mmCIF file of C-alpha atoms in Angstrom:
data_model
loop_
_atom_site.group_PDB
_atom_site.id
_atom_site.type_symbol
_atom_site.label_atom_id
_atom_site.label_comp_id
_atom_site.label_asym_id
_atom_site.label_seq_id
_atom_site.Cartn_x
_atom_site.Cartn_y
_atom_site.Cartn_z
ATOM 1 C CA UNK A 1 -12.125 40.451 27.936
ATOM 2 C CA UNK A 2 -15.687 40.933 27.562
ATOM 3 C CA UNK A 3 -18.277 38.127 27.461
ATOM 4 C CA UNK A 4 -18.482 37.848 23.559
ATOM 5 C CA UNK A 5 -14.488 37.982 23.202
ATOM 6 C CA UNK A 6 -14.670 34.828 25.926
ATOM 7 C CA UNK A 7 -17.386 32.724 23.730
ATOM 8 C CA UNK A 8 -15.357 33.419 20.482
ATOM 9 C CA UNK A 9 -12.366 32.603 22.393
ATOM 10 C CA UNK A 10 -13.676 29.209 23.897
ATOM 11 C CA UNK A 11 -15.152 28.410 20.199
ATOM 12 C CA UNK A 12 -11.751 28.689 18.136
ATOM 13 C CA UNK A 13 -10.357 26.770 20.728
ATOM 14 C CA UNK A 14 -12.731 23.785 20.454
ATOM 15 C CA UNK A 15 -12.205 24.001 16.745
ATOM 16 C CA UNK A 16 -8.649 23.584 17.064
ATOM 17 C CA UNK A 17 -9.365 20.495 18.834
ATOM 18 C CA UNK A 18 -12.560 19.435 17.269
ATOM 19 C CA UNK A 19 -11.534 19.793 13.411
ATOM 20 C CA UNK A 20 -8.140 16.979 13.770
ATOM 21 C CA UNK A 21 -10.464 15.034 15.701
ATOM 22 C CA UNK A 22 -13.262 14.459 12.995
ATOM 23 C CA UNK A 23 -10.822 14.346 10.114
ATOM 24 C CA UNK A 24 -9.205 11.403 12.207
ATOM 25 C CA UNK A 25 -12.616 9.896 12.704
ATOM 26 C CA UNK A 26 -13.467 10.066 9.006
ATOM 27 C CA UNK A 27 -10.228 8.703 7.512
ATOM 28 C CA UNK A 28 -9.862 5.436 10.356
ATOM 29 C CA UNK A 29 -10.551 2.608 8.650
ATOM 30 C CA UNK A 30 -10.201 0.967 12.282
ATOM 31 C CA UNK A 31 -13.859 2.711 12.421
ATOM 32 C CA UNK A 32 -16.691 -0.204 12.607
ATOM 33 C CA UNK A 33 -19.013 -0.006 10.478
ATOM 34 C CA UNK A 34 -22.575 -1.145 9.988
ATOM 35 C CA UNK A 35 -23.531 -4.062 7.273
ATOM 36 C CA UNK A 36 -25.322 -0.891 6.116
ATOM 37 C CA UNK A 37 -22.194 1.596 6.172
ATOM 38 C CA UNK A 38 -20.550 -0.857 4.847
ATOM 39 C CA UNK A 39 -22.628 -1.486 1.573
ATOM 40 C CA UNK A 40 -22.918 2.256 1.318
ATOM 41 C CA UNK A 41 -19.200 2.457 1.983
ATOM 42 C CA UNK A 42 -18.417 -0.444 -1.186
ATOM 43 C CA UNK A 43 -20.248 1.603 -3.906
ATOM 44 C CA UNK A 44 -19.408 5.054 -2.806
ATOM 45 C CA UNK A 45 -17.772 6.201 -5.754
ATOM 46 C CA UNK A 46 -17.505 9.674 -4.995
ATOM 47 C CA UNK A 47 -14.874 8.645 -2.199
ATOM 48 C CA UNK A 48 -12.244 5.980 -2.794
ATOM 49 C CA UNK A 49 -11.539 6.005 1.440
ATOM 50 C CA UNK A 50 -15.018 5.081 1.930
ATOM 51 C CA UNK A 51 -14.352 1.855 -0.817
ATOM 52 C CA UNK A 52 -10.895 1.230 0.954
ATOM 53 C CA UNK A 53 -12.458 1.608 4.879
ATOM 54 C CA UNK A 54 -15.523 -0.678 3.713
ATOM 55 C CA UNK A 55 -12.907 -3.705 2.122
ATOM 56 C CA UNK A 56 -10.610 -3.500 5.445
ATOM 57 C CA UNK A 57 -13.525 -4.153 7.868
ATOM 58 C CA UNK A 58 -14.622 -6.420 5.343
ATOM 59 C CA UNK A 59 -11.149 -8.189 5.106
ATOM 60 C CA UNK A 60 -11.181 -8.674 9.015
ATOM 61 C CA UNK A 61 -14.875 -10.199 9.240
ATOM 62 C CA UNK A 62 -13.244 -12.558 6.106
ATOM 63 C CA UNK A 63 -9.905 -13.204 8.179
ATOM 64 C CA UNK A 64 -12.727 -14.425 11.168
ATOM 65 C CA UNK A 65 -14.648 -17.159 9.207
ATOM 66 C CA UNK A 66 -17.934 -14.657 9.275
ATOM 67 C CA UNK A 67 -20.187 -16.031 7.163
ATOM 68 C CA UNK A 68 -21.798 -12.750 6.418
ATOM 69 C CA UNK A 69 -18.972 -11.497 4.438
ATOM 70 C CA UNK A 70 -20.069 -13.543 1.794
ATOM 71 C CA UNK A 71 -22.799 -11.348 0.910
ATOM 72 C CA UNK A 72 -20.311 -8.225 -0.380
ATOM 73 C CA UNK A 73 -18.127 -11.298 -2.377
ATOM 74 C CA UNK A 74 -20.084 -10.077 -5.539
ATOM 75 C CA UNK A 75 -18.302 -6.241 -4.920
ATOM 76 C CA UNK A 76 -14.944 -7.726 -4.131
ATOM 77 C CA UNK A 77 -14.987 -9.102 -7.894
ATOM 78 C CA UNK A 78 -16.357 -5.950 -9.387
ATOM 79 C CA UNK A 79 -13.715 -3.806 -7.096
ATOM 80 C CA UNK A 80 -10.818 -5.633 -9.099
ATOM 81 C CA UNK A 81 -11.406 -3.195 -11.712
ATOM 82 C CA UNK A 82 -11.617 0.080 -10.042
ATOM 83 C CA UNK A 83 -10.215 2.886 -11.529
ATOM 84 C CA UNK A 84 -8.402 3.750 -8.339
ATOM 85 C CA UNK A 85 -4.909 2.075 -7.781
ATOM 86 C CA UNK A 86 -5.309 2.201 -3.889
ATOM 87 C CA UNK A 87 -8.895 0.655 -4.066
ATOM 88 C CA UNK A 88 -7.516 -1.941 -6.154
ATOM 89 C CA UNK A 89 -4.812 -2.541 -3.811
ATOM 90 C CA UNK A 90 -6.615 -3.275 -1.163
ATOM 91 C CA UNK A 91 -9.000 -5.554 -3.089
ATOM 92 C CA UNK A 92 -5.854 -7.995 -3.780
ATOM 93 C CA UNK A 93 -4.971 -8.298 -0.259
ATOM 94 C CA UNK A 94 -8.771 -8.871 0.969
ATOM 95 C CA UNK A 95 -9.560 -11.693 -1.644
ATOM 96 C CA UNK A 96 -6.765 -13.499 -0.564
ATOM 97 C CA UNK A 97 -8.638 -13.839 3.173
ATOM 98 C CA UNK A 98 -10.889 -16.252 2.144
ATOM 99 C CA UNK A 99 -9.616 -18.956 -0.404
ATOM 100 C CA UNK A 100 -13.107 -20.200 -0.683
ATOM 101 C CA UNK A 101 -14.463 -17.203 -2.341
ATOM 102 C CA UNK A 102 -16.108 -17.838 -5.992
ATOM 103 C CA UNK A 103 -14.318 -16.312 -8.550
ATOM 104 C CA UNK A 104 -11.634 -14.777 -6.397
ATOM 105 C CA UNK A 105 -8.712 -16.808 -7.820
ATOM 106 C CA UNK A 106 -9.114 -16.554 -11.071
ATOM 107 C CA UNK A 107 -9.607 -12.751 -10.952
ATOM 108 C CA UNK A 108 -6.402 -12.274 -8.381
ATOM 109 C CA UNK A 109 -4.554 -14.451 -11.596
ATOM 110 C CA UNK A 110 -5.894 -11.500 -13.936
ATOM 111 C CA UNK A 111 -5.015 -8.715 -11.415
ATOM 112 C CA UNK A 112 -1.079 -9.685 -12.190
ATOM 113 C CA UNK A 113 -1.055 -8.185 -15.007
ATOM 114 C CA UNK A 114 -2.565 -4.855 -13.515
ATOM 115 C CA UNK A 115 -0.515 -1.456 -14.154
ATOM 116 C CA UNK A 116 0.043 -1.179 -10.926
ATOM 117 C CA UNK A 117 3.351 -2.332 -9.112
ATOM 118 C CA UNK A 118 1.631 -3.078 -5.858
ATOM 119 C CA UNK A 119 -1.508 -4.168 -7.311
ATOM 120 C CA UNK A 120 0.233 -7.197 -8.840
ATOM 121 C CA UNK A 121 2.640 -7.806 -5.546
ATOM 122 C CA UNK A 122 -0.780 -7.900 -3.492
ATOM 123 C CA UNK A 123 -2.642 -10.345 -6.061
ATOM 124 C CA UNK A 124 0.818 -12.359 -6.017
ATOM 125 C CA UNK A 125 0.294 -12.838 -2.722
ATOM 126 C CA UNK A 126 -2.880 -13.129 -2.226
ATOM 127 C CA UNK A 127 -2.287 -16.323 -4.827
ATOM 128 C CA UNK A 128 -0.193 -17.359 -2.563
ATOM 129 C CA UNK A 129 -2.781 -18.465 0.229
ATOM 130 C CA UNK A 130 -4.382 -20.216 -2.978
ATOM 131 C CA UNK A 131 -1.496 -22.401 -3.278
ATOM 132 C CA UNK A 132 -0.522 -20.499 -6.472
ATOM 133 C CA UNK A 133 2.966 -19.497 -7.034
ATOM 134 C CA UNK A 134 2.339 -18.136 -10.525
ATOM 135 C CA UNK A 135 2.919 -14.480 -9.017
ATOM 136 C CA UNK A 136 6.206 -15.374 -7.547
ATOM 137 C CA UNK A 137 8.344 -13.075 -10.017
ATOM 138 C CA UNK A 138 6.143 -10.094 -8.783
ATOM 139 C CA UNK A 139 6.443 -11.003 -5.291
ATOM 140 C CA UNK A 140 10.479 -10.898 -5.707
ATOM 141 C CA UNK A 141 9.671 -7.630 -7.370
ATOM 142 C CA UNK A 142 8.233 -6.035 -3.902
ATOM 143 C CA UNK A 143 11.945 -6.675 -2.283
ATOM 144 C CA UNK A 144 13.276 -4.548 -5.193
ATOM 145 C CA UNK A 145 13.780 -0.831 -4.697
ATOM 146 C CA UNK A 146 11.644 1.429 -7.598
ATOM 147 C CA UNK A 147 14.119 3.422 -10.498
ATOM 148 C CA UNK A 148 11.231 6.114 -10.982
ATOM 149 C CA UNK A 149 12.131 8.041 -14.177
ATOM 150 C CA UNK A 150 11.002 11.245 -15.551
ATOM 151 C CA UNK A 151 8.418 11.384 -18.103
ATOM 152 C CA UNK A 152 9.601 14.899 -19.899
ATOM 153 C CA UNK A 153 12.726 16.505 -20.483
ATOM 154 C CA UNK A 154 13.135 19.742 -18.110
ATOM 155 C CA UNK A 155 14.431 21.039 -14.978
ATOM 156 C CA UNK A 156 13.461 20.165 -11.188
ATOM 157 C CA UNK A 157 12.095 22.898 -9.412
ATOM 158 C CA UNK A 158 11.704 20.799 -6.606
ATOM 159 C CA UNK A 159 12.295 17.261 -4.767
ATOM 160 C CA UNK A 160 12.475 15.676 -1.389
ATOM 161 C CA UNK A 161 15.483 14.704 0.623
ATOM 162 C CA UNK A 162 17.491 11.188 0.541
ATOM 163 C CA UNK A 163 16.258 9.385 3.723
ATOM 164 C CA UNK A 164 13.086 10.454 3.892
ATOM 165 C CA UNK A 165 9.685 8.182 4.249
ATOM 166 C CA UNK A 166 7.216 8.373 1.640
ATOM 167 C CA UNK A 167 4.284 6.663 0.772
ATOM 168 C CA UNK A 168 2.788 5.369 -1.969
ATOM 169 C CA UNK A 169 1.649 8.143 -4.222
ATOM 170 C CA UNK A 170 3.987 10.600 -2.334
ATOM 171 C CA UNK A 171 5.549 13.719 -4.112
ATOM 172 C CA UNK A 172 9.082 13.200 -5.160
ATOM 173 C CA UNK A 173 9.829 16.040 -7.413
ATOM 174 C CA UNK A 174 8.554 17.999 -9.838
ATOM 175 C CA UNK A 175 10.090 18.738 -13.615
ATOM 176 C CA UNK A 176 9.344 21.543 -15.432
ATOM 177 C CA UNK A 177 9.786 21.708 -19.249
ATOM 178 C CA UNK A 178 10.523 24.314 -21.913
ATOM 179 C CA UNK A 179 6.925 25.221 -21.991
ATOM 180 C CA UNK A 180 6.771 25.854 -18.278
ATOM 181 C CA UNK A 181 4.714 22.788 -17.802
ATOM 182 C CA UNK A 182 5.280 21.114 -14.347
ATOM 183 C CA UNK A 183 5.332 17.186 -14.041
ATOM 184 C CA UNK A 184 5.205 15.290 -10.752
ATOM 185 C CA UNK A 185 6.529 12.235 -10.096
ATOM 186 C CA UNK A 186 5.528 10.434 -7.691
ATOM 187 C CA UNK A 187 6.244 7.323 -5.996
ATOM 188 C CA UNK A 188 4.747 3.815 -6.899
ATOM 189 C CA UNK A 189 5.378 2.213 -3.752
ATOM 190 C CA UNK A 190 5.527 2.984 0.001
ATOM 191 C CA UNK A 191 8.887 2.791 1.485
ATOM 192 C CA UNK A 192 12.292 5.547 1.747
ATOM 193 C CA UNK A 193 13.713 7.603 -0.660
ATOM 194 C CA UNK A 194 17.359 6.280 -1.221
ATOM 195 C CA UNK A 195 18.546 8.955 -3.610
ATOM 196 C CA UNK A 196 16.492 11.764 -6.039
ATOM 197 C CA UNK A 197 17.463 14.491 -8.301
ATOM 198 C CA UNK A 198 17.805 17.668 -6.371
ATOM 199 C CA UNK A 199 16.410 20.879 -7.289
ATOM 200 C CA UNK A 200 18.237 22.854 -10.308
ATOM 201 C CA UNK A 201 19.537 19.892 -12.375
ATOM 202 C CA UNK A 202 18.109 19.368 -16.169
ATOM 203 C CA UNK A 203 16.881 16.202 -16.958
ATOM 204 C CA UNK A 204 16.180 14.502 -20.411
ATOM 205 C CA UNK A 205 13.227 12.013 -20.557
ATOM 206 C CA UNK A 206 13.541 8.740 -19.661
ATOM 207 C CA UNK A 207 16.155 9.491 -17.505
ATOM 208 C CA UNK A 208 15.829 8.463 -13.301
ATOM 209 C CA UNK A 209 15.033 11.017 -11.429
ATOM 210 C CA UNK A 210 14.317 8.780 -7.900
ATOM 211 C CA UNK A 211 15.488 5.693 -6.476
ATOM 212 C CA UNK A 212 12.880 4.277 -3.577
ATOM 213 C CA UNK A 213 13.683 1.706 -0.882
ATOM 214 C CA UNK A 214 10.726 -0.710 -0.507
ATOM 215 C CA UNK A 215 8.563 -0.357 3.363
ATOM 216 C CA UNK A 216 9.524 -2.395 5.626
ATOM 217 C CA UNK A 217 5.703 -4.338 5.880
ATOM 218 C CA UNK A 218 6.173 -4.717 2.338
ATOM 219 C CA UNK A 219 9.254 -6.897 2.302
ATOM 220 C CA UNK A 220 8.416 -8.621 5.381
ATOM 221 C CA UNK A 221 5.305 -10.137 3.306
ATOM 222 C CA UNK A 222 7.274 -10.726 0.317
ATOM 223 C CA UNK A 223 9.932 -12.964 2.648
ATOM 224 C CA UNK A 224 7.048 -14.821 4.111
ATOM 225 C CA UNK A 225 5.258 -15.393 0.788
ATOM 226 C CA UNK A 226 8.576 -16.577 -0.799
ATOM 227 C CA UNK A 227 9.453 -19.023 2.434
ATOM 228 C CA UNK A 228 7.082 -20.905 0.887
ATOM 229 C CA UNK A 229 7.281 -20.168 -2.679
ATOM 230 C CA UNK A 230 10.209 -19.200 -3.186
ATOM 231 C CA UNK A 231 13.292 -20.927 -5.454
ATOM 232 C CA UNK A 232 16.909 -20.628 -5.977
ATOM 233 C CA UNK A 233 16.893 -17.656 -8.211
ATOM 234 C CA UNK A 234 14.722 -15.517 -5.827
ATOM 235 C CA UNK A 235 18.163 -15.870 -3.586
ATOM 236 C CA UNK A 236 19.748 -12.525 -4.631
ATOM 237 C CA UNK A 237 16.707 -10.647 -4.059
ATOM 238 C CA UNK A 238 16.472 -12.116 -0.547
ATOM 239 C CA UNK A 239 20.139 -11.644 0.933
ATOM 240 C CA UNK A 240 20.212 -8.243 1.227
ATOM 241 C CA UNK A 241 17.897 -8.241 3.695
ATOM 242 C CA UNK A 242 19.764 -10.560 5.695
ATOM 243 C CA UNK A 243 22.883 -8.048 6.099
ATOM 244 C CA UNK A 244 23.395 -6.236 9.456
ATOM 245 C CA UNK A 245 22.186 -2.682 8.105
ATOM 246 C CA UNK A 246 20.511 0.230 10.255
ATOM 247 C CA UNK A 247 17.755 0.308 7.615
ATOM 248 C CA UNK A 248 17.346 -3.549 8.122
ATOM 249 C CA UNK A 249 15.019 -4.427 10.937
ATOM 250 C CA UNK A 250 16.213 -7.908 13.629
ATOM 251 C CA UNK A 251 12.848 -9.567 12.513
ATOM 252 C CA UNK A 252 13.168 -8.871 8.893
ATOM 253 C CA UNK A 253 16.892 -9.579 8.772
ATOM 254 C CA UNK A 254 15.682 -13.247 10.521
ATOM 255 C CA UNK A 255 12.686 -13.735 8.544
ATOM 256 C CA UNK A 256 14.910 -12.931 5.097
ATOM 257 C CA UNK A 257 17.656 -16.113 6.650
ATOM 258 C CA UNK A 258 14.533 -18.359 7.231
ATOM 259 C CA UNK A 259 13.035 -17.771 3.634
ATOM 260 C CA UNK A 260 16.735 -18.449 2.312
ATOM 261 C CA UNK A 261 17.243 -21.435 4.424
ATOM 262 C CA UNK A 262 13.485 -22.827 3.086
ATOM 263 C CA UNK A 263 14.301 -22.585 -0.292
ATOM 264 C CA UNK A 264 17.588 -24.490 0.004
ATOM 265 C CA UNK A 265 15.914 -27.326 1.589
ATOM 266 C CA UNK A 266 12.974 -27.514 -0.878
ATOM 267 C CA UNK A 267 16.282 -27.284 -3.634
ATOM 268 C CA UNK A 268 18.077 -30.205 -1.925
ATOM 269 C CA UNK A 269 20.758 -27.832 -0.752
ATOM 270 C CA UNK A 270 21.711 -28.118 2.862
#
């Protein structure tokens, strides 16, 4: 191997590790940033990670009592109406670090009615920490699995497979109509596919094309926002999560007889 073939050699191999390296770097939002990054990061526009890195590290310094944080509560308010879903998301949960925050619970009380599934579960309970159960009913919502349905009438030329994880915004099949236009539909929530349309099959509009399991984080904070919000009609949402099921975790299946057990006692019902 001659001397060039060696240096081209050693440089495709440091790419290989280099380039999974850097996009790792770039996408951690365990990454600390700067006061500086991080007022760049809040009105970088251009990339909706950059938003969402900036309000986690800003959610932690909240979650600590640092007084600093205060200084970005001004973007935290003007975040609620983002155009991006995720970015919106993860405004919900960060206002609901600091109940103190000006303005923060009356614009979590108008995020409720966002368009977003998870947006309102993570205002709802975010309220929570306000001592506001008026977002219970979307809180029970997060323990339900999503019925996705199919915007167009045609045929699936492709889907995933039952049992596999998928996150929020994840492909779940496209449908392709008369016209040969192809529609995906994707999920609205993190979590596991329990059951979608397989490949081949004609479908009409309207009709449900996936079925998704909510993540297991996701219950876990709905149980723990309803232990203490909770009320007797929340109790069939809850007890399926108490069963002994393989897709049911020990700490979720405890934390799901806890909330039950709360809400009995707060009812008067030993």
């Amino acid at each position: 191997m001659s001397r060039t073939q060696k240096i081209l050699f050693f440089a495709t191999g440091w790419l290989i590790v280099l380039m999974p390296f850097l996009f790792w770097w770039n996408t951690w939002f365990g990454r600390h940033l700067s006061e500086q990054q991080l007022s760049e990061y809040l009105h970088d526009d251009k990339k909706p990670r950059h938003i969402q890195h900036a309000l986690v590290q800003l959610g932690e310094r909240m979650s600590r009592g640092d007084a600093a944080a205060k200084q970005w509560y001004p973007d935290l308010l003007r975040l609620a109406g983002d155009p991006v879903e995720e970015v919106r998301n993860t405004d919900a949960w960060v206002m609901g670090q600091d109940t103190s925050g000006t303005g923060f619970h009356e614009t979590l009380l108008k995020m409720l009615a966002d368009s977003s599934p998870m947006v309102r579960g993570n205002a709802a309970l975010s309220l929570v920490r306000f001592g506001d159960a008026t977002g219970r009913p979307h809180i029970v919502a997060l323990l339900q699995p999503a019925q996705i349905a199919t915007p167009v009438s045609g045929r699936v030329v492709e889907s995933d497979r039952p049992g596999t994880a998928i996150r929020q915004g994840g492909l779940l099949a496209k449908v392709q109509d008369e016209h040969g236009q192809t529609s995906e539909i994707r999920s609205p929530i993190p979590g596991r596919i329990r059951s979608v349309t397989q490949t081949g099959a004609n479908l009409a509009a309207g009709s449900e094309v996936a079925v998704v399991d909510p993540a297991t984080e996701q219950v876990w904070e709905a149980l723990r926002a309803l232990y203490l919000v909770g009320q007797l009609d929340d109790l069939p949402a809850i007890r399926p999560y108490e069963r002994d099921l393989t897709d049911v975790s020990n700490d979720v299946r405890q934390q799901a007889a806890e909330t039950e057990k709360a809400i009995r006692t707060r009812a008067g019902i030993s």
